[in-house]
mmCIF file with all atom_site columns, C-alpha atoms and ligand atoms in Angstrom:
data_model
loop_
_atom_site.group_PDB
_atom_site.id
_atom_site.type_symbol
_atom_site.label_atom_id
_atom_site.label_alt_id
_atom_site.label_comp_id
_atom_site.label_asym_id
_atom_site.label_entity_id
_atom_site.label_seq_id
_atom_site.pdbx_PDB_ins_code
_atom_site.Cartn_x
_atom_site.Cartn_y
_atom_site.Cartn_z
_atom_site.occupancy
_atom_site.B_iso_or_equiv
_atom_site.pdbx_formal_charge
_atom_site.auth_seq_id
_atom_site.auth_comp_id
_atom_site.auth_asym_id
_atom_site.auth_atom_id
_atom_site.pdbx_PDB_model_num
ATOM   1   C  CA  . MET A 1 1   ? -12.517 -3.180  23.593  1.00 56.00 ? 471 MET A CA  1
ATOM   2   C  CA  . VAL A 1 2   ? -11.069 -5.871  25.444  1.00 58.00 ? 472 VAL A CA  1
ATOM   3   C  CA  . GLU A 1 3   ? -8.009  -4.100  27.269  1.00 69.00 ? 473 GLU A CA  1
ATOM   4   C  CA  . ILE A 1 4   ? -5.119  -4.665  25.022  1.00 76.00 ? 474 ILE A CA  1
ATOM   5   C  CA  . ARG A 1 5   ? -1.770  -4.625  26.802  1.00 84.00 ? 475 ARG A CA  1
ATOM   6   C  CA  . LEU A 1 6   ? 0.969   -3.512  24.347  1.00 84.00 ? 476 LEU A CA  1
ATOM   7   C  CA  . ASP A 1 7   ? 3.676   -5.153  26.795  1.00 85.00 ? 477 ASP A CA  1
ATOM   8   C  CA  . GLN A 1 8   ? 2.494   -8.732  26.048  1.00 90.00 ? 478 GLN A CA  1
ATOM   9   C  CA  . LEU A 1 9   ? 2.163   -8.081  22.165  1.00 93.00 ? 479 LEU A CA  1
ATOM   10  C  CA  . GLU A 1 10  ? 4.399   -9.224  19.823  1.00 95.00 ? 480 GLU A CA  1
ATOM   11  C  CA  . PHE A 1 11  ? 5.617   -5.518  17.946  1.00 96.00 ? 481 PHE A CA  1
ATOM   12  C  CA  . ILE A 1 12  ? 5.414   -6.154  14.354  1.00 96.00 ? 482 ILE A CA  1
ATOM   13  C  CA  . GLY A 1 13  ? 7.117   -2.618  13.646  1.00 95.00 ? 483 GLY A CA  1
ATOM   14  C  CA  . ALA A 1 14  ? 6.962   1.344   13.313  1.00 96.00 ? 484 ALA A CA  1
ATOM   15  C  CA  . GLY A 1 15  ? 6.658   4.276   11.177  1.00 94.00 ? 485 GLY A CA  1
ATOM   16  C  CA  . LYS A 1 16  ? 6.058   8.039   10.840  1.00 95.00 ? 486 LYS A CA  1
ATOM   17  C  CA  . HIS A 1 17  ? 2.995   7.791   12.165  1.00 96.00 ? 487 HIS A CA  1
ATOM   18  C  CA  . GLY A 1 18  ? 2.678   4.994   14.810  1.00 96.00 ? 488 GLY A CA  1
ATOM   19  C  CA  . GLU A 1 19  ? 3.444   1.437   16.284  1.00 96.00 ? 489 GLU A CA  1
ATOM   20  C  CA  . VAL A 1 20  ? 1.611   -2.157  15.203  1.00 97.00 ? 490 VAL A CA  1
ATOM   21  C  CA  . TYR A 1 21  ? 1.530   -4.761  17.368  1.00 97.00 ? 491 TYR A CA  1
ATOM   22  C  CA  . LYS A 1 22  ? -0.019  -8.203  16.223  1.00 97.00 ? 492 LYS A CA  1
ATOM   23  C  CA  . LEU A 1 23  ? -3.133  -9.367  18.635  1.00 96.00 ? 493 LEU A CA  1
ATOM   24  C  CA  . ASP A 1 24  ? -3.629  -12.809 16.889  1.00 96.00 ? 494 ASP A CA  1
ATOM   25  C  CA  . GLU A 1 25  ? -3.159  -14.516 13.181  1.00 96.00 ? 495 GLU A CA  1
ATOM   26  C  CA  . LYS A 1 26  ? -5.723  -12.470 11.516  1.00 97.00 ? 496 LYS A CA  1
ATOM   27  C  CA  . ARG A 1 27  ? -5.424  -8.903  13.434  1.00 97.00 ? 497 ARG A CA  1
ATOM   28  C  CA  . CYS A 1 28  ? -3.122  -6.535  14.626  1.00 97.00 ? 498 CYS A CA  1
ATOM   29  C  CA  . VAL A 1 29  ? -3.223  -2.821  16.316  1.00 97.00 ? 499 VAL A CA  1
ATOM   30  C  CA  . LYS A 1 30  ? -1.705  -0.011  14.904  1.00 97.00 ? 500 LYS A CA  1
ATOM   31  C  CA  . VAL A 1 31  ? -1.292  2.556   17.568  1.00 96.00 ? 501 VAL A CA  1
ATOM   32  C  CA  . TYR A 1 32  ? -1.511  6.304   16.898  1.00 97.00 ? 502 TYR A CA  1
ATOM   33  C  CA  . ARG A 1 33  ? 1.362   9.064   17.792  1.00 96.00 ? 503 ARG A CA  1
ATOM   34  C  CA  . ARG A 1 34  ? -1.474  12.374  16.734  1.00 96.00 ? 504 ARG A CA  1
ATOM   35  C  CA  . ARG A 1 35  ? -5.251  11.707  16.060  1.00 96.00 ? 505 ARG A CA  1
ATOM   36  C  CA  . HIS A 1 36  ? -4.808  13.085  12.844  1.00 97.00 ? 506 HIS A CA  1
ATOM   37  C  CA  . TYR A 1 37  ? -2.676  10.623  11.443  1.00 97.00 ? 507 TYR A CA  1
ATOM   38  C  CA  . LEU A 1 38  ? -5.808  8.059   12.645  1.00 97.00 ? 508 LEU A CA  1
ATOM   39  C  CA  . ARG A 1 39  ? -8.351  10.140  11.170  1.00 97.00 ? 509 ARG A CA  1
ATOM   40  C  CA  . MET A 1 40  ? -6.698  10.343  7.845   1.00 96.00 ? 510 MET A CA  1
ATOM   41  C  CA  . GLU A 1 41  ? -5.660  6.372   7.595   1.00 97.00 ? 511 GLU A CA  1
ATOM   42  C  CA  . LEU A 1 42  ? -9.505  5.574   8.903   1.00 97.00 ? 512 LEU A CA  1
ATOM   43  C  CA  . ALA A 1 43  ? -10.949 7.576   5.838   1.00 97.00 ? 513 ALA A CA  1
ATOM   44  C  CA  . ALA A 1 44  ? -8.304  5.809   3.392   1.00 97.00 ? 514 ALA A CA  1
ATOM   45  C  CA  . LEU A 1 45  ? -9.414  2.372   5.134   1.00 97.00 ? 515 LEU A CA  1
ATOM   46  C  CA  . LYS A 1 46  ? -13.148 3.600   4.801   1.00 97.00 ? 516 LYS A CA  1
ATOM   47  C  CA  . ARG A 1 47  ? -13.008 4.759   1.339   1.00 97.00 ? 517 ARG A CA  1
ATOM   48  C  CA  . GLY A 1 48  ? -10.644 1.283   0.471   1.00 97.00 ? 518 GLY A CA  1
ATOM   49  C  CA  . ALA A 1 49  ? -13.175 -0.717  2.395   1.00 97.00 ? 519 ALA A CA  1
ATOM   50  C  CA  . LYS A 1 50  ? -14.872 -2.680  -0.693  1.00 95.00 ? 520 LYS A CA  1
ATOM   51  C  CA  . ALA A 1 51  ? -11.412 -3.430  -1.835  1.00 97.00 ? 521 ALA A CA  1
ATOM   52  C  CA  . SER A 1 52  ? -9.627  -6.617  -1.526  1.00 96.00 ? 522 SER A CA  1
ATOM   53  C  CA  . PHE A 1 53  ? -6.459  -5.592  -1.044  1.00 98.00 ? 523 PHE A CA  1
ATOM   54  C  CA  . PHE A 1 54  ? -6.851  -3.246  2.395   1.00 98.00 ? 524 PHE A CA  1
ATOM   55  C  CA  . PRO A 1 55  ? -7.119  -4.787  5.525   1.00 98.00 ? 525 PRO A CA  1
ATOM   56  C  CA  . GLN A 1 56  ? -10.478 -4.668  6.790   1.00 98.00 ? 526 GLN A CA  1
ATOM   57  C  CA  . VAL A 1 57  ? -10.968 -2.459  10.111  1.00 98.00 ? 527 VAL A CA  1
ATOM   58  C  CA  . HIS A 1 58  ? -12.273 -4.355  12.599  1.00 97.00 ? 528 HIS A CA  1
ATOM   59  C  CA  . GLU A 1 59  ? -12.386 -1.709  15.058  1.00 96.00 ? 529 GLU A CA  1
ATOM   60  C  CA  . TRP A 1 60  ? -10.988 1.891   16.517  1.00 96.00 ? 530 TRP A CA  1
ATOM   61  C  CA  . GLY A 1 61  ? -10.902 4.066   19.304  1.00 95.00 ? 531 GLY A CA  1
ATOM   62  C  CA  . GLU A 1 62  ? -8.855  6.847   20.365  1.00 94.00 ? 532 GLU A CA  1
ATOM   63  C  CA  . ASN A 1 63  ? -5.630  6.396   19.251  1.00 95.00 ? 533 ASN A CA  1
ATOM   64  C  CA  . TYR A 1 64  ? -5.667  2.678   17.714  1.00 96.00 ? 534 TYR A CA  1
ATOM   65  C  CA  . ILE A 1 65  ? -7.331  0.751   15.033  1.00 97.00 ? 535 ILE A CA  1
ATOM   66  C  CA  . ILE A 1 66  ? -7.415  -3.195  14.844  1.00 97.00 ? 536 ILE A CA  1
ATOM   67  C  CA  . ARG A 1 67  ? -7.217  -4.201  11.130  1.00 98.00 ? 537 ARG A CA  1
ATOM   68  C  CA  . ASP A 1 68  ? -6.405  -7.128  9.350   1.00 98.00 ? 538 ASP A CA  1
ATOM   69  C  CA  . TYR A 1 69  ? -3.019  -8.320  9.826   1.00 98.00 ? 539 TYR A CA  1
ATOM   70  C  CA  . ALA A 1 70  ? -1.459  -9.097  6.277   1.00 97.00 ? 540 ALA A CA  1
ATOM   71  C  CA  . PRO A 1 71  ? 1.583   -11.990 6.703   1.00 96.00 ? 541 PRO A CA  1
ATOM   72  C  CA  . GLY A 1 72  ? 4.445   -12.144 4.428   1.00 97.00 ? 542 GLY A CA  1
ATOM   73  C  CA  . ILE A 1 73  ? 6.699   -10.085 2.860   1.00 97.00 ? 543 ILE A CA  1
ATOM   74  C  CA  . PRO A 1 74  ? 7.209   -6.520  1.372   1.00 98.00 ? 544 PRO A CA  1
ATOM   75  C  CA  . LEU A 1 75  ? 7.271   -5.851  -2.191  1.00 98.00 ? 545 LEU A CA  1
ATOM   76  C  CA  . ASN A 1 76  ? 10.387  -4.165  -2.325  1.00 98.00 ? 546 ASN A CA  1
ATOM   77  C  CA  . HIS A 1 77  ? 12.378  -7.411  -0.206  1.00 98.00 ? 547 HIS A CA  1
ATOM   78  C  CA  . TYR A 1 78  ? 10.369  -9.662  -2.208  1.00 98.00 ? 548 TYR A CA  1
ATOM   79  C  CA  . LEU A 1 79  ? 11.872  -8.586  -5.309  1.00 98.00 ? 549 LEU A CA  1
ATOM   80  C  CA  . ARG A 1 80  ? 15.362  -8.714  -4.049  1.00 96.00 ? 550 ARG A CA  1
ATOM   81  C  CA  . ALA A 1 81  ? 15.222  -12.650 -4.293  1.00 95.00 ? 551 ALA A CA  1
ATOM   82  C  CA  . GLU A 1 82  ? 11.377  -13.548 -6.352  1.00 97.00 ? 552 GLU A CA  1
ATOM   83  C  CA  . ARG A 1 83  ? 10.424  -12.881 -10.049 1.00 97.00 ? 553 ARG A CA  1
ATOM   84  C  CA  . PHE A 1 84  ? 8.049   -10.087 -10.802 1.00 98.00 ? 554 PHE A CA  1
ATOM   85  C  CA  . THR A 1 85  ? 5.246   -11.928 -12.260 1.00 98.00 ? 555 THR A CA  1
ATOM   86  C  CA  . PRO A 1 86  ? 2.536   -10.807 -14.533 1.00 98.00 ? 556 PRO A CA  1
ATOM   87  C  CA  . ALA A 1 87  ? 0.053   -11.557 -11.322 1.00 98.00 ? 557 ALA A CA  1
ATOM   88  C  CA  . ILE A 1 88  ? 1.826   -9.335  -9.996  1.00 98.00 ? 558 ILE A CA  1
ATOM   89  C  CA  . ALA A 1 89  ? 2.051   -6.734  -12.557 1.00 98.00 ? 559 ALA A CA  1
ATOM   90  C  CA  . ARG A 1 90  ? -1.880  -7.677  -12.515 1.00 98.00 ? 560 ARG A CA  1
ATOM   91  C  CA  . GLN A 1 91  ? -2.324  -6.600  -8.919  1.00 98.00 ? 561 GLN A CA  1
ATOM   92  C  CA  . LEU A 1 92  ? -0.180  -3.360  -8.942  1.00 98.00 ? 562 LEU A CA  1
ATOM   93  C  CA  . VAL A 1 93  ? -2.497  -1.856  -12.165 1.00 98.00 ? 563 VAL A CA  1
ATOM   94  C  CA  . GLU A 1 94  ? -5.712  -2.899  -10.201 1.00 98.00 ? 564 GLU A CA  1
ATOM   95  C  CA  . MET A 1 95  ? -4.834  -1.535  -6.654  1.00 98.00 ? 565 MET A CA  1
ATOM   96  C  CA  . VAL A 1 96  ? -3.568  1.805   -8.566  1.00 98.00 ? 566 VAL A CA  1
ATOM   97  C  CA  . GLU A 1 97  ? -7.076  1.761   -10.969 1.00 98.00 ? 567 GLU A CA  1
ATOM   98  C  CA  . THR A 1 98  ? -9.111  0.933   -7.998  1.00 98.00 ? 568 THR A CA  1
ATOM   99  C  CA  . MET A 1 99  ? -7.765  3.691   -6.022  1.00 98.00 ? 569 MET A CA  1
ATOM   100 C  CA  . ARG A 1 100 ? -8.365  6.352   -8.238  1.00 97.00 ? 570 ARG A CA  1
ATOM   101 C  CA  . LYS A 1 101 ? -11.399 5.197   -8.945  1.00 97.00 ? 571 LYS A CA  1
ATOM   102 C  CA  . LEU A 1 102 ? -12.700 5.535   -5.794  1.00 97.00 ? 572 LEU A CA  1
ATOM   103 C  CA  . ARG A 1 103 ? -11.249 9.106   -6.097  1.00 96.00 ? 573 ARG A CA  1
ATOM   104 C  CA  . PHE A 1 104 ? -7.904  8.797   -3.588  1.00 97.00 ? 574 PHE A CA  1
ATOM   105 C  CA  . ARG A 1 105 ? -5.927  11.678  -4.338  1.00 96.00 ? 575 ARG A CA  1
ATOM   106 C  CA  . ARG A 1 106 ? -3.175  9.700   -4.287  1.00 97.00 ? 576 ARG A CA  1
ATOM   107 C  CA  . ALA A 1 107 ? -3.589  6.534   -6.409  1.00 98.00 ? 577 ALA A CA  1
ATOM   108 C  CA  . ASP A 1 108 ? 0.200   5.416   -5.387  1.00 98.00 ? 578 ASP A CA  1
ATOM   109 C  CA  . THR A 1 109 ? 2.375   3.645   -2.715  1.00 98.00 ? 579 THR A CA  1
ATOM   110 C  CA  . ARG A 1 110 ? 5.680   2.613   -1.968  1.00 97.00 ? 580 ARG A CA  1
ATOM   111 C  CA  . LEU A 1 111 ? 6.776   -0.644  -2.299  1.00 98.00 ? 581 LEU A CA  1
ATOM   112 C  CA  . SER A 1 112 ? 7.615   -1.101  1.591   1.00 97.00 ? 582 SER A CA  1
ATOM   113 C  CA  . HIS A 1 113 ? 3.771   -0.373  2.251   1.00 98.00 ? 583 HIS A CA  1
ATOM   114 C  CA  . ILE A 1 114 ? 2.730   -3.809  0.059   1.00 98.00 ? 584 ILE A CA  1
ATOM   115 C  CA  . ILE A 1 115 ? 3.046   -6.888  1.379   1.00 98.00 ? 585 ILE A CA  1
ATOM   116 C  CA  . VAL A 1 116 ? 3.205   -10.387 -0.396  1.00 98.00 ? 586 VAL A CA  1
ATOM   117 C  CA  . ASP A 1 117 ? 1.363   -13.164 1.274   1.00 98.00 ? 587 ASP A CA  1
ATOM   118 C  CA  . PRO A 1 118 ? 1.863   -16.598 0.961   1.00 97.00 ? 588 PRO A CA  1
ATOM   119 C  CA  . ASN A 1 119 ? -0.199  -17.171 -1.766  1.00 97.00 ? 589 ASN A CA  1
ATOM   120 C  CA  . ARG A 1 120 ? 1.032   -13.981 -3.637  1.00 97.00 ? 590 ARG A CA  1
ATOM   121 C  CA  . LYS A 1 121 ? -1.849  -11.729 -3.152  1.00 98.00 ? 591 LYS A CA  1
ATOM   122 C  CA  . LEU A 1 122 ? -0.897  -8.371  -2.503  1.00 98.00 ? 592 LEU A CA  1
ATOM   123 C  CA  . TRP A 1 123 ? -2.075  -6.247  0.300   1.00 98.00 ? 593 TRP A CA  1
ATOM   124 C  CA  . LEU A 1 124 ? -1.491  -2.688  0.857   1.00 98.00 ? 594 LEU A CA  1
ATOM   125 C  CA  . ILE A 1 125 ? -0.764  -1.821  4.022   1.00 97.00 ? 595 ILE A CA  1
ATOM   126 C  CA  . ASP A 1 126 ? -0.180  2.020   5.147   1.00 96.00 ? 596 ASP A CA  1
ATOM   127 C  CA  . PRO A 1 127 ? -2.646  4.246   3.324   1.00 96.00 ? 597 PRO A CA  1
ATOM   128 C  CA  . VAL A 1 128 ? -2.014  7.332   5.536   1.00 95.00 ? 598 VAL A CA  1
ATOM   129 C  CA  . ASN A 1 129 ? -1.128  9.668   2.857   1.00 95.00 ? 599 ASN A CA  1
ATOM   130 C  CA  . THR A 1 130 ? -3.586  8.230   0.102   1.00 95.00 ? 600 THR A CA  1
ATOM   131 C  CA  . MET A 1 131 ? -5.545  11.842  0.508   1.00 92.00 ? 601 MET A CA  1
ATOM   132 C  CA  . LYS A 1 132 ? -2.008  13.824  -0.268  1.00 94.00 ? 602 LYS A CA  1
ATOM   133 C  CA  . PRO A 1 133 ? -1.842  15.667  -3.793  1.00 94.00 ? 603 PRO A CA  1
ATOM   134 C  CA  . SER A 1 134 ? -0.117  13.257  -6.354  1.00 93.00 ? 604 SER A CA  1
ATOM   135 C  CA  . PRO A 1 135 ? 1.022   13.493  -9.565  1.00 96.00 ? 605 PRO A CA  1
ATOM   136 C  CA  . PRO A 1 136 ? -1.087  11.876  -12.355 1.00 96.00 ? 606 PRO A CA  1
ATOM   137 C  CA  . TYR A 1 137 ? 0.411   8.864   -12.078 1.00 98.00 ? 607 TYR A CA  1
ATOM   138 C  CA  . PRO A 1 138 ? 2.111   6.215   -9.423  1.00 98.00 ? 608 PRO A CA  1
ATOM   139 C  CA  . ARG A 1 139 ? 5.398   8.070   -9.098  1.00 98.00 ? 609 ARG A CA  1
ATOM   140 C  CA  . LYS A 1 140 ? 6.278   6.116   -5.946  1.00 98.00 ? 610 LYS A CA  1
ATOM   141 C  CA  . LEU A 1 141 ? 5.279   3.038   -7.315  1.00 98.00 ? 611 LEU A CA  1
ATOM   142 C  CA  . PHE A 1 142 ? 7.398   3.546   -9.919  1.00 98.00 ? 612 PHE A CA  1
ATOM   143 C  CA  . LYS A 1 143 ? 10.368  4.832   -8.356  1.00 98.00 ? 613 LYS A CA  1
ATOM   144 C  CA  . GLY A 1 144 ? 10.730  1.493   -6.504  1.00 98.00 ? 614 GLY A CA  1
ATOM   145 C  CA  . LEU A 1 145 ? 10.067  -0.468  -9.696  1.00 98.00 ? 615 LEU A CA  1
ATOM   146 C  CA  . ILE A 1 146 ? 12.918  1.523   -11.373 1.00 98.00 ? 616 ILE A CA  1
ATOM   147 C  CA  . ARG A 1 147 ? 14.797  0.596   -8.455  1.00 97.00 ? 617 ARG A CA  1
ATOM   148 C  CA  . ARG A 1 148 ? 14.505  -2.937  -8.603  1.00 97.00 ? 618 ARG A CA  1
ATOM   149 C  CA  . GLY A 1 149 ? 14.810  -3.024  -12.434 1.00 97.00 ? 619 GLY A CA  1
ATOM   150 C  CA  . VAL A 1 150 ? 11.110  -4.221  -13.109 1.00 98.00 ? 620 VAL A CA  1
ATOM   151 C  CA  . ASP A 1 151 ? 9.781   -0.984  -14.585 1.00 98.00 ? 621 ASP A CA  1
ATOM   152 C  CA  . GLU A 1 152 ? 9.742   -2.149  -18.175 1.00 98.00 ? 622 GLU A CA  1
ATOM   153 C  CA  . GLU A 1 153 ? 8.312   -5.419  -17.786 1.00 98.00 ? 623 GLU A CA  1
ATOM   154 C  CA  . PHE A 1 154 ? 5.731   -4.168  -15.857 1.00 98.00 ? 624 PHE A CA  1
ATOM   155 C  CA  . MET A 1 155 ? 4.786   -1.499  -18.332 1.00 98.00 ? 625 MET A CA  1
ATOM   156 C  CA  . ALA A 1 156 ? 4.814   -4.127  -20.966 1.00 98.00 ? 626 ALA A CA  1
ATOM   157 C  CA  . TYR A 1 157 ? 2.451   -5.524  -19.411 1.00 98.00 ? 627 TYR A CA  1
ATOM   158 C  CA  . VAL A 1 158 ? 0.245   -2.255  -18.678 1.00 98.00 ? 628 VAL A CA  1
ATOM   159 C  CA  . GLN A 1 159 ? 0.509   -1.874  -22.684 1.00 98.00 ? 629 GLN A CA  1
ATOM   160 C  CA  . GLU A 1 160 ? -0.781  -5.355  -23.525 1.00 98.00 ? 630 GLU A CA  1
ATOM   161 C  CA  . HIS A 1 161 ? -3.917  -5.518  -20.783 1.00 98.00 ? 631 HIS A CA  1
ATOM   162 C  CA  . TYR A 1 162 ? -4.039  -1.783  -19.994 1.00 98.00 ? 632 TYR A CA  1
ATOM   163 C  CA  . PRO A 1 163 ? -3.450  0.325   -23.203 1.00 98.00 ? 633 PRO A CA  1
ATOM   164 C  CA  . GLU A 1 164 ? -5.698  3.308   -21.750 1.00 98.00 ? 634 GLU A CA  1
ATOM   165 C  CA  . VAL A 1 165 ? -3.740  3.361   -18.784 1.00 98.00 ? 635 VAL A CA  1
ATOM   166 C  CA  . TYR A 1 166 ? -0.614  2.668   -20.643 1.00 98.00 ? 636 TYR A CA  1
ATOM   167 C  CA  . GLY A 1 167 ? -1.527  5.879   -22.071 1.00 98.00 ? 637 GLY A CA  1
ATOM   168 C  CA  . ARG A 1 168 ? -1.996  8.217   -19.189 1.00 98.00 ? 638 ARG A CA  1
ATOM   169 C  CA  . TRP A 1 169 ? 1.122   6.444   -17.547 1.00 98.00 ? 639 TRP A CA  1
ATOM   170 C  CA  . GLU A 1 170 ? 3.404   6.157   -20.424 1.00 98.00 ? 640 GLU A CA  1
ATOM   171 C  CA  . ARG A 1 171 ? 5.132   10.370  -20.846 1.00 98.00 ? 641 ARG A CA  1
ATOM   172 C  CA  . HIS A 1 172 ? 5.482   10.471  -17.538 1.00 98.00 ? 642 HIS A CA  1
ATOM   173 C  CA  . VAL A 1 173 ? 7.378   7.169   -16.484 1.00 98.00 ? 643 VAL A CA  1
ATOM   174 C  CA  . ARG A 1 174 ? 9.656   8.109   -19.339 1.00 98.00 ? 644 ARG A CA  1
ATOM   175 C  CA  . ARG A 1 175 ? 10.196  11.259  -17.744 1.00 97.00 ? 645 ARG A CA  1
ATOM   176 C  CA  . LEU A 1 176 ? 10.773  10.280  -14.572 1.00 97.00 ? 646 LEU A CA  1
ATOM   177 C  CA  . LYS A 1 177 ? 13.080  7.278   -15.908 1.00 96.00 ? 647 LYS A CA  1
ATOM   178 C  CA  . GLU A 1 178 ? 15.323  10.238  -17.874 1.00 94.00 ? 648 GLU A CA  1
ATOM   179 C  CA  . ARG A 1 179 ? 15.590  12.069  -14.403 1.00 89.00 ? 649 ARG A CA  1
ATOM   180 C  CA  . SER A 1 180 ? 16.290  8.960   -12.562 1.00 82.00 ? 650 SER A CA  1
HETATM 181 N  N1  . LIG B 2 .   ? -2.350  -4.555  8.571   1.00 88.04 ? 850 LIG B N1  1
HETATM 182 C  C1  . LIG B 2 .   ? -0.544  -5.219  8.807   1.00 88.04 ? 850 LIG B C1  1
HETATM 183 N  N2  . LIG B 2 .   ? -0.378  -6.601  8.561   1.00 88.04 ? 850 LIG B N2  1
HETATM 184 C  C2  . LIG B 2 .   ? 1.204   -6.820  8.571   1.00 88.04 ? 850 LIG B C2  1
HETATM 185 N  N3  . LIG B 2 .   ? 2.164   -6.015  8.835   1.00 88.04 ? 850 LIG B N3  1
HETATM 186 C  C3  . LIG B 2 .   ? 1.452   -4.285  8.823   1.00 88.04 ? 850 LIG B C3  1
HETATM 187 C  C4  . LIG B 2 .   ? 0.205   -4.086  8.799   1.00 88.04 ? 850 LIG B C4  1
HETATM 188 N  N4  . LIG B 2 .   ? 0.130   -3.081  9.278   1.00 88.04 ? 850 LIG B N4  1
HETATM 189 C  C5  . LIG B 2 .   ? 1.265   -2.436  9.517   1.00 88.04 ? 850 LIG B C5  1
HETATM 190 N  N5  . LIG B 2 .   ? 2.359   -3.470  9.776   1.00 88.04 ? 850 LIG B N5  1
HETATM 191 C  C6  . LIG B 2 .   ? 3.613   -3.351  9.876   1.00 88.04 ? 850 LIG B C6  1
HETATM 192 O  O1  . LIG B 2 .   ? 4.336   -2.327  10.479  1.00 88.04 ? 850 LIG B O1  1
HETATM 193 C  C7  . LIG B 2 .   ? 4.776   -1.474  10.236  1.00 88.04 ? 850 LIG B C7  1
HETATM 194 C  C8  . LIG B 2 .   ? 4.609   0.010   10.895  1.00 88.04 ? 850 LIG B C8  1
HETATM 195 O  O2  . LIG B 2 .   ? 3.135   0.058   9.946   1.00 88.04 ? 850 LIG B O2  1
HETATM 196 P  P1  . LIG B 2 .   ? 3.048   1.447   9.151   1.00 88.04 ? 850 LIG B P1  1
HETATM 197 O  O3  . LIG B 2 .   ? 1.380   1.330   8.921   1.00 88.04 ? 850 LIG B O3  1
HETATM 198 O  O4  . LIG B 2 .   ? 3.907   1.601   7.816   1.00 88.04 ? 850 LIG B O4  1
HETATM 199 O  O5  . LIG B 2 .   ? 3.325   3.024   10.577  1.00 88.04 ? 850 LIG B O5  1
HETATM 200 P  P2  . LIG B 2 .   ? 3.284   3.951   9.266   1.00 88.04 ? 850 LIG B P2  1
HETATM 201 O  O6  . LIG B 2 .   ? 2.222   4.826   9.449   1.00 88.04 ? 850 LIG B O6  1
HETATM 202 O  O7  . LIG B 2 .   ? 3.817   4.557   11.330  1.00 88.04 ? 850 LIG B O7  1
HETATM 203 O  O8  . LIG B 2 .   ? 4.480   4.010   8.546   1.00 88.04 ? 850 LIG B O8  1
HETATM 204 C  C9  . LIG B 2 .   ? 4.941   -1.701  8.934   1.00 88.04 ? 850 LIG B C9  1
HETATM 205 O  O9  . LIG B 2 .   ? 6.039   -1.412  7.951   1.00 88.04 ? 850 LIG B O9  1
HETATM 206 C  C10 . LIG B 2 .   ? 4.716   -3.167  8.320   1.00 88.04 ? 850 LIG B C10 1
HETATM 207 O  O10 . LIG B 2 .   ? 5.984   -3.864  9.051   1.00 88.04 ? 850 LIG B O10 1
HETATM 208 MG MG1 . LIG B 2 .   ? 4.534   3.437   6.721   1.00 88.04 ? 851 LIG B MG1 1
#
């Protein structure tokens, strides 16, 4: 790899597992605090390589992964100002169902790890924890949608367009709502 001078790059964000810097308009690099996190995320990104909502991996090394930069804003912020549309609902079900079919153990994500780009395409940017155990429905996703008040709209969309998925999720979502 060409040598990367982190102090000369634009810092984008940090989380529990590492720090992310922008390389150019198309790519960013995540530098990991622990090798274990890198291995988990690399495995997830490889498993999801054919799914269009995951950033493609360009290159990786001992403590970093270079991947597609997803321009835009996190879905939790987006929904404060913008409407929840059928196009977003469709992409969310497809995201979860694609992950399930690819046998991710946790076919789920928090709203803050979904980026809405200028074409309103959704990206799932941080799949570090997607191999951890999970309930049989996207609990984190629903917690976020309930907080934003759009869970019922979403479930109405799922019921109409993905009745089989609705059948699997419905009682779990109902229980989650009763408790929240
Ligand atoms: N591919 C990406 N495109 C654009 N922004 C990103 C991308 N990956 C991460 N970020 C930004 O960097 C922040 C930290 O990255 P994240 O992968 O969540 O790190 P961690 O695993 O440590 O939580 C994210 O919240 C987001 O703002
Ligand atoms: Mg994160």
